[in-house]
Tab-separated table of C-alpha atoms and ligand atoms in Angstrom:
chain	number	residue	atom	x	y	z
A	14	MET	CA	70.674	97.009	82.664
A	15	ARG	CA	70.964	93.839	84.822
A	16	ASP	CA	67.787	91.837	84.485
A	17	LEU	CA	67.759	89.304	86.669
A	18	SER	CA	64.343	88.303	85.941
A	19	ARG	CA	65.059	85.868	83.465
A	20	VAL	CA	68.069	84.003	85.443
A	21	ARG	CA	66.498	80.416	85.766
A	22	ARG	CA	69.868	78.871	86.280
A	23	VAL	CA	72.485	80.032	88.556
A	24	VAL	CA	75.413	79.027	89.832
A	25	VAL	CA	76.785	80.661	92.935
A	26	LYS	CA	80.875	80.195	94.547
A	27	ILE	CA	81.445	81.085	97.709
A	28	GLY	CA	85.298	81.337	98.727
A	29	SER	CA	87.126	79.433	101.738
A	30	SER	CA	87.604	83.026	103.476
A	31	SER	CA	83.747	83.619	103.546
A	32	ILE	CA	83.370	80.596	105.597
A	33	THR	CA	85.540	80.109	107.663
A	34	HIS	CA	87.067	82.217	110.823
A	35	GLU	CA	90.105	84.566	111.017
A	36	ASN	CA	91.666	81.479	112.834
A	37	GLY	CA	90.627	79.536	109.691
A	38	ARG	CA	88.184	77.023	111.762
A	39	LEU	CA	84.402	76.939	109.634
A	40	ALA	CA	82.458	79.781	110.532
A	41	LEU	CA	78.894	77.806	111.264
A	42	ARG	CA	77.062	80.292	111.279
A	43	LYS	CA	77.872	81.778	107.906
A	44	ILE	CA	77.696	77.829	106.068
A	45	ASP	CA	74.479	77.588	107.793
A	46	LEU	CA	73.018	81.559	106.419
A	47	LEU	CA	74.385	80.609	102.874
A	48	ALA	CA	72.500	77.143	103.001
A	49	LYS	CA	69.420	79.037	103.907
A	50	GLU	CA	69.888	81.597	101.141
A	51	LEU	CA	70.111	78.716	98.381
A	52	ALA	CA	67.327	76.549	99.445
A	53	ASP	CA	65.262	79.814	99.592
A	54	LEU	CA	66.702	80.831	95.936
A	55	HIS	CA	65.925	77.209	94.743
A	56	ASN	CA	62.387	77.233	96.314
A	57	SER	CA	61.749	80.461	93.962
A	58	GLY	CA	62.065	78.142	90.887
A	59	ARG	CA	65.547	78.517	89.985
A	60	ASP	CA	68.218	75.807	89.480
A	61	VAL	CA	70.984	76.290	91.552
A	62	ILE	CA	74.385	75.226	92.065
A	63	LEU	CA	77.187	75.767	94.797
A	64	VAL	CA	81.028	75.383	94.271
A	65	SER	CA	82.141	75.515	97.675
A	66	SER	CA	85.802	75.910	98.695
A	67	GLY	CA	86.776	75.496	102.339
A	68	ALA	CA	87.897	71.579	101.898
A	69	ILE	CA	91.264	72.602	103.055
A	70	ALA	CA	90.717	75.068	105.703
A	71	ALA	CA	87.670	72.179	107.530
A	72	GLY	CA	91.155	70.071	106.824
A	73	VAL	CA	93.534	72.354	108.287
A	74	SER	CA	90.788	72.917	111.230
A	75	ALA	CA	90.228	69.006	112.013
A	76	LEU	CA	93.838	68.566	112.109
A	77	ARG	CA	94.472	70.859	113.998
A	78	LEU	CA	97.249	72.069	112.132
A	79	CYS	CA	98.531	75.828	112.999
A	80	GLN	CA	98.371	76.923	109.649
A	81	LYS	CA	97.650	76.166	105.813
A	82	PRO	CA	100.433	73.809	104.452
A	83	GLN	CA	102.522	74.591	101.709
A	84	LYS	CA	103.424	71.163	100.241
A	85	THR	CA	101.004	69.755	97.735
A	86	ALA	CA	100.717	66.388	99.496
A	87	GLN	CA	99.810	68.288	103.022
A	88	LYS	CA	97.255	70.164	101.376
A	89	GLN	CA	95.832	67.531	99.504
A	90	ALA	CA	95.692	65.285	102.625
A	91	ALA	CA	93.749	68.240	104.160
A	92	ALA	CA	91.651	68.585	101.855
A	93	ALA	CA	90.702	64.366	101.815
A	94	VAL	CA	90.015	65.027	105.468
A	95	GLY	CA	88.339	68.065	105.298
A	96	GLN	CA	85.964	67.729	102.147
A	97	GLY	CA	84.133	65.153	104.234
A	98	ALA	CA	83.650	67.660	107.171
A	99	LEU	CA	82.402	69.933	104.908
A	100	MET	CA	80.199	67.946	103.048
A	101	GLN	CA	78.711	66.728	106.617
A	102	LEU	CA	77.925	70.366	107.609
A	103	TYR	CA	76.080	71.587	104.341
A	104	GLU	CA	74.279	68.022	104.634
A	105	LYS	CA	73.392	69.202	108.123
A	106	PHE	CA	72.115	72.362	107.178
A	107	PHE	CA	70.758	71.902	103.903
A	108	LEU	CA	68.338	69.225	105.527
A	109	GLU	CA	66.731	71.885	108.094
A	110	TYR	CA	65.567	73.470	104.785
A	111	ARG	CA	64.803	70.240	103.498
A	112	GLN	CA	67.101	70.865	100.533
A	113	SER	CA	68.715	67.589	98.987
A	114	ILE	CA	72.095	67.879	98.097
A	115	ALA	CA	74.559	66.145	95.853
A	116	GLN	CA	78.628	66.220	95.886
A	117	ILE	CA	80.441	66.720	92.526
A	118	LEU	CA	84.495	66.713	92.532
A	119	LEU	CA	86.073	67.754	89.346
A	120	THR	CA	88.902	67.979	87.505
A	121	LYS	CA	89.980	69.475	84.869
A	122	ASP	CA	90.925	66.999	82.434
A	123	VAL	CA	86.710	66.056	82.839
A	124	MET	CA	85.940	69.125	80.987
A	125	ASP	CA	88.618	68.568	78.313
A	126	ASP	CA	87.620	65.297	77.642
A	127	PRO	CA	84.285	64.905	75.561
A	128	CYS	CA	83.089	61.853	76.780
A	129	GLN	CA	83.639	62.755	80.680
A	130	ARG	CA	82.340	66.225	80.077
A	131	GLU	CA	79.266	64.322	78.417
A	132	ASN	CA	78.926	62.372	81.987
A	133	ALA	CA	79.579	65.319	83.838
A	134	ILE	CA	76.992	67.129	81.341
A	135	ASN	CA	74.196	64.419	81.783
A	136	THR	CA	74.806	64.088	86.205
A	137	PHE	CA	74.418	68.030	86.442
A	138	ALA	CA	71.261	68.122	84.285
A	139	GLN	CA	69.435	64.638	86.041
A	140	LEU	CA	70.523	65.975	89.691
A	141	LEU	CA	69.150	69.309	88.469
A	142	GLU	CA	65.777	67.617	87.123
A	143	TYR	CA	65.457	65.957	90.637
A	144	GLY	CA	65.529	69.322	92.496
A	145	VAL	CA	68.963	68.695	94.191
A	146	ILE	CA	71.818	71.348	94.891
A	147	PRO	CA	75.028	69.720	93.172
A	148	ILE	CA	77.844	71.197	95.578
A	149	VAL	CA	80.945	70.970	93.363
A	150	ASN	CA	84.509	71.340	94.716
A	151	GLU	CA	88.368	70.231	92.850
A	152	ASN	CA	88.834	66.743	93.209
A	153	ASP	CA	91.763	68.470	95.558
A	154	THR	CA	93.257	64.751	96.629
A	155	ILE	CA	94.279	63.932	93.320
A	156	ALA	CA	94.664	67.383	91.152
A	157	THR	CA	97.683	68.134	89.713
A	158	ASP	CA	99.096	71.170	88.034
A	159	GLU	CA	98.466	69.105	84.826
A	160	ILE	CA	94.662	68.431	85.900
A	161	GLY	CA	93.599	71.194	88.100
A	162	PHE	CA	91.665	74.326	87.629
A	163	GLY	CA	94.153	75.766	90.444
A	164	ASP	CA	91.309	77.996	91.689
A	165	ASN	CA	87.900	77.813	91.997
A	166	ASP	CA	86.741	81.209	90.801
A	167	ARG	CA	88.125	79.106	87.390
A	168	LEU	CA	86.524	76.138	88.076
A	169	SER	CA	83.160	77.454	88.972
A	170	ALA	CA	83.016	79.799	85.504
A	171	TYR	CA	83.496	76.279	83.888
A	172	VAL	CA	81.009	75.019	85.528
A	173	ALA	CA	78.418	77.524	84.516
A	174	ALA	CA	79.388	77.009	81.439
A	175	LEU	CA	78.953	72.821	81.397
A	176	VAL	CA	75.381	73.746	83.096
A	177	GLN	CA	74.494	76.721	80.678
A	178	ALA	CA	73.859	79.026	83.540
A	179	ASP	CA	72.387	82.272	83.020
A	180	LEU	CA	74.449	83.974	85.839
A	181	LEU	CA	77.546	83.000	87.936
A	182	ILE	CA	77.849	84.906	91.248
A	183	LEU	CA	81.005	84.522	92.988
A	184	LEU	CA	80.604	85.460	96.762
A	185	SER	CA	83.766	86.842	98.166
A	186	ASP	CA	85.393	88.707	101.140
A	187	ILE	CA	85.364	91.936	99.032
A	188	ASP	CA	82.597	94.273	97.526
A	189	GLY	CA	83.683	93.764	93.950
A	190	LEU	CA	85.870	94.975	91.392
A	191	TYR	CA	87.870	97.988	92.355
A	192	THR	CA	90.050	100.552	90.351
A	193	ALA	CA	92.739	99.403	92.619
A	194	ASP	CA	93.557	96.964	95.324
A	195	PRO	CA	91.188	99.028	97.600
A	196	THR	CA	93.710	97.816	100.936
A	197	ALA	CA	96.247	99.482	99.638
A	198	HIS	CA	94.894	102.335	97.972
A	199	PRO	CA	91.864	103.675	100.185
A	200	GLU	CA	90.698	106.053	97.380
A	201	ALA	CA	89.628	103.157	95.205
A	202	THR	CA	86.225	103.597	93.617
A	203	GLN	CA	84.354	100.371	93.044
A	204	ILE	CA	83.447	99.357	89.847
A	205	LYS	CA	79.498	98.642	89.021
A	206	GLU	CA	79.711	97.420	85.724
A	207	VAL	CA	81.694	95.433	83.287
A	208	HIS	CA	80.667	95.827	79.376
A	209	GLN	CA	84.185	93.728	78.033
A	210	ILE	CA	87.326	92.654	80.083
A	211	THR	CA	90.175	94.862	78.746
A	212	ALA	CA	93.770	95.642	79.466
A	213	GLU	CA	92.456	97.798	81.874
A	214	ILE	CA	90.258	96.308	83.660
A	215	GLU	CA	92.819	93.737	84.474
A	216	ALA	CA	95.303	95.624	85.279
A	217	MET	CA	93.056	96.893	88.488
A	218	ALA	CA	92.648	93.463	89.254
A	219	GLY	CA	96.274	93.880	90.381
A	220	SER	CA	96.940	91.086	92.802
A	221	THR	CA	94.214	90.967	95.831
A	222	HIS	CA	94.788	87.959	97.654
A	223	SER	CA	93.357	86.634	101.106
A	224	GLY	CA	94.908	84.795	103.625
A	225	VAL	CA	92.557	81.427	103.598
A	226	GLY	CA	91.699	81.134	99.916
A	227	THR	CA	93.586	80.544	96.693
A	228	GLY	CA	92.589	82.884	94.539
A	229	GLY	CA	92.133	86.798	94.404
A	230	MET	CA	91.294	89.624	91.860
A	231	ILE	CA	93.433	88.315	89.060
A	232	THR	CA	91.292	85.142	88.845
A	233	LYS	CA	87.939	86.093	89.164
A	234	ILE	CA	88.387	88.287	86.169
A	235	MET	CA	89.912	84.964	84.662
A	236	ALA	CA	86.593	83.481	85.576
A	237	ALA	CA	85.028	86.567	84.263
A	238	GLN	CA	86.390	86.061	80.867
A	239	ILE	CA	85.434	82.219	80.896
A	240	ALA	CA	81.985	82.655	81.816
A	241	THR	CA	80.945	86.252	79.651
A	242	GLU	CA	82.815	84.181	76.379
A	243	ALA	CA	80.652	81.871	77.202
A	244	GLY	CA	77.780	84.108	76.698
A	245	ILE	CA	77.273	84.185	80.786
A	246	ASP	CA	76.676	87.470	83.007
A	247	MET	CA	78.607	86.980	85.933
A	248	MET	CA	78.794	88.826	89.516
A	249	ILE	CA	81.102	89.530	92.483
A	250	ALA	CA	79.590	90.102	95.351
A	251	ASN	CA	80.351	90.641	99.241
A	252	ALA	CA	78.948	86.676	101.144
A	253	ALA	CA	79.353	89.432	104.192
A	254	GLU	CA	76.223	91.277	102.680
A	255	PRO	CA	73.322	90.395	105.136
A	256	ASP	CA	70.714	88.621	102.529
A	257	VAL	CA	73.227	88.832	99.731
A	258	LEU	CA	71.345	86.248	97.467
A	259	GLU	CA	68.191	87.504	98.099
A	260	ARG	CA	69.116	91.397	97.379
A	261	ILE	CA	70.621	90.803	94.240
A	262	PHE	CA	67.393	88.995	92.703
A	263	GLU	CA	65.279	91.672	94.296
A	264	GLY	CA	67.084	93.874	91.669
A	265	GLU	CA	69.714	95.617	94.568
A	266	GLU	CA	72.370	96.560	92.600
A	267	LEU	CA	75.565	94.870	94.853
A	268	GLY	CA	78.737	94.283	93.874
A	269	THR	CA	80.892	94.415	90.143
A	270	TYR	CA	78.303	93.132	87.388
A	271	PHE	CA	79.860	91.905	84.030
A	272	TYR	CA	77.972	91.131	81.258
A	273	GLY	CA	78.367	88.248	79.048
A	274	CYS	CA	78.930	88.296	75.293
A	275	ARG	CA	75.588	88.253	73.224
A	276	GLU	CA	74.868	86.668	69.869
A	277	ILE	CA	74.318	89.558	67.242
A	278	LEU	CA	71.302	88.334	65.219
A	279	ALA	CA	71.398	89.482	61.847
B	573	LIG	N1	89.604	73.642	96.566
B	573	LIG	C1	89.845	74.590	97.514
B	573	LIG	C2	89.381	73.925	98.916
B	573	LIG	O1	88.371	73.669	98.866
B	573	LIG	C3	89.923	75.269	97.610
B	573	LIG	C4	89.941	76.456	96.269
B	573	LIG	C5	90.276	77.796	96.253
B	573	LIG	O2	90.264	78.625	97.090
B	573	LIG	O3	89.889	78.565	94.847
B	573	LIG	O4	89.831	73.900	99.864
């Protein structure tokens, strides 16, 4: 049984496709609604961390490029332009709900280096103590294959482990994990709960990709692997569901729920 009453600290990840229009431009109303839901979640007494994609999409829009660029330098330049624009929007909307926010940009080497990791842990702890919602993204402007997470699904799982969250929620443009890619197989059914990530579960993930974001179902399952191994429950839910976070915390069984590994007490 899902028990969200015990969740005191939650990491929410939002994908680019959930905060942009089909033409790639930022969907202001969606960002506003997200800020409102997260501020409310925080008001309910929980620590909240947001992992937000969308820097590259915001940069593409600001630079009036016709499509998402392919070359690394172009993507990094777009992210450099877009990250500030994205944070400015979050600042505007969160301010309206009297919620302080902070920006944290990470690369994978921060997780791997004990000293940098410790600094990140301390900064998150202090921000949460101050009642701030940290907004995390990969430091796209400098991330390379060697130091990059590659996608924000895995980044959010590492962040959840770093801050010892009770729950990670991946908000996406899909309702959850399906037995097969539902766009190609309309008969596919949604999986409600996953207790163990088996080869069968991995196979179900197929290679569902969205046009705007980086990840797909495969990276979400990889994130589930990281989170559940760290003992953290994880969910995939559709960002487009009205009041999705409120309904999740009211106990509605939306999305797909992955149970974190529990220590067996002797
Ligand atoms: N960090 C990228 C961005 O902000 C997104 C990566 C992803 O979509 O997973 O645009």
